[in-house]
CSV table of C-alpha atoms in Angstrom, one decimal:
chain,number,residue,atom,x,y,z
A,1,MET,CA,116.2,106.5,91.2
A,2,GLU,CA,118.8,107.8,88.9
A,3,LYS,CA,117.7,107.4,84.8
A,4,ILE,CA,120.4,106.2,82.3
A,5,GLU,CA,118.7,106.6,79.0
A,6,VAL,CA,120.4,104.9,76.0
A,7,HIS,CA,120.0,105.6,72.5
A,8,ILE,CA,121.8,103.3,69.8
A,9,THR,CA,121.5,104.4,65.8
A,10,SER,CA,123.1,102.7,62.7
A,11,ASP,CA,124.2,103.7,59.7
A,12,GLY,CA,123.3,100.9,58.0
A,13,ASP,CA,121.0,98.0,57.6
A,14,SER,CA,121.2,96.7,61.2
A,15,ARG,CA,119.1,97.8,64.4
A,16,PRO,CA,119.4,96.6,67.8
A,17,SER,CA,117.6,94.1,69.4
A,18,GLU,CA,114.4,94.8,71.2
A,19,ILE,CA,113.8,91.7,73.5
A,20,ILE,CA,114.4,92.6,76.6
A,21,SER,CA,116.0,89.2,77.7
A,22,ASP,CA,119.0,90.7,75.0
A,23,LEU,CA,118.5,93.8,76.9
A,24,ARG,CA,118.8,92.5,80.2
A,25,THR,CA,122.2,90.4,79.0
A,26,VAL,CA,123.6,93.9,77.7
A,27,THR,CA,121.9,95.8,81.4
A,28,GLU,CA,123.5,93.4,83.9
A,29,ALA,CA,126.6,93.0,82.4
A,30,LEU,CA,127.1,96.7,82.2
A,31,PHE,CA,126.4,97.4,85.6
A,32,HIS,CA,127.2,94.6,87.2
A,33,PRO,CA,126.8,93.1,90.2
A,34,MET,CA,123.5,95.1,90.0
A,35,GLN,CA,120.6,92.9,89.0
A,36,MET,CA,117.1,93.5,87.2
A,37,CYS,CA,114.6,94.1,89.4
A,38,GLY,CA,111.6,95.3,87.0
A,39,PHE,CA,110.5,95.9,83.4
A,40,LEU,CA,108.2,98.4,81.6
A,41,ASP,CA,107.6,97.7,78.0
A,42,GLU,CA,105.7,100.1,77.0
A,43,SER,CA,105.1,99.6,73.5
A,44,ASP,CA,103.4,96.8,74.7
A,45,SER,CA,101.6,97.9,78.0
A,46,MET,CA,104.0,95.0,79.7
A,47,HIS,CA,105.7,95.1,82.5
A,48,LEU,CA,107.0,92.7,86.0
A,49,CYS,CA,104.6,93.3,88.6
A,50,PRO,CA,104.8,92.5,92.4
A,51,GLN,CA,101.7,92.8,93.5
A,52,ILE,CA,100.3,90.7,90.3
A,53,GLU,CA,103.5,87.8,91.1
A,54,ARG,CA,101.6,87.9,94.5
A,55,ARG,CA,97.8,87.4,93.2
A,56,GLN,CA,96.6,90.9,93.9
A,57,THR,CA,94.9,93.5,92.0
A,58,CYS,CA,97.8,95.7,89.4
A,59,PRO,CA,98.0,99.3,91.3
A,60,HIS,CA,100.0,101.1,87.7
A,61,VAL,CA,97.6,100.6,85.8
A,62,SER,CA,93.6,102.6,85.8
A,63,ASP,CA,90.4,101.7,84.2
A,64,ASP,CA,91.0,103.9,81.5
A,65,LYS,CA,93.6,101.4,80.5
A,66,THR,CA,96.7,103.8,81.2
A,67,PHE,CA,99.6,103.3,83.3
A,68,ASN,CA,101.1,104.8,86.1
A,69,HIS,CA,104.5,105.6,85.8
A,70,GLU,CA,105.4,106.9,88.8
A,71,SER,CA,103.6,104.8,91.2
A,72,TYR,CA,105.4,101.3,89.4
A,73,ARG,CA,108.7,103.4,90.0
A,74,LYS,CA,107.6,104.0,93.7
A,75,THR,CA,107.1,100.9,94.3
A,76,LEU,CA,109.9,98.4,92.5
A,77,GLU,CA,112.6,101.4,95.0
A,78,ARG,CA,109.6,100.3,98.2
A,79,GLU,CA,109.9,96.9,97.0
A,80,ARG,CA,112.6,95.6,95.1
A,81,LYS,CA,114.8,98.6,96.4
A,82,ALA,CA,115.4,99.2,92.8
A,83,SER,CA,118.1,102.5,92.6
A,84,LEU,CA,119.0,102.6,88.7
A,85,ARG,CA,116.1,102.9,85.4
A,86,VAL,CA,118.0,101.7,82.2
A,87,TYR,CA,115.5,103.1,79.0
A,88,TYR,CA,116.1,101.9,75.9
A,89,SER,CA,114.7,104.7,73.6
A,90,HIS,CA,114.7,102.4,70.5
A,91,ALA,CA,112.3,99.4,72.2
A,92,ASN,CA,110.4,102.1,74.7
A,93,LEU,CA,111.5,99.9,77.6
A,94,SER,CA,113.0,100.2,80.8
A,95,LEU,CA,114.6,97.7,83.4
A,96,TYR,CA,115.6,98.8,86.7
A,97,LEU,CA,117.8,97.3,88.5
A,98,THR,CA,118.9,96.8,92.1
């Protein structure tokens, strides 16, 4: 899977959005016609999990609450055909596109 890292800096008081829906809109506009198929918000420990959507146990979070990045990436590649990860460093957020 290809990874693109986005760094946004400001020399004033303005700061970039950290809202997932805002970053999704920007990402899908930049990489049209690709669409988001998953996300990982590392600051809130949230992710879009295909197993939870099917009411199954999430295999990406261990008993000690650590997140398995490799397992999540493989799940999205296999089940959602993800091929691109866009990481926003200011928000500590990854959006996966298919």
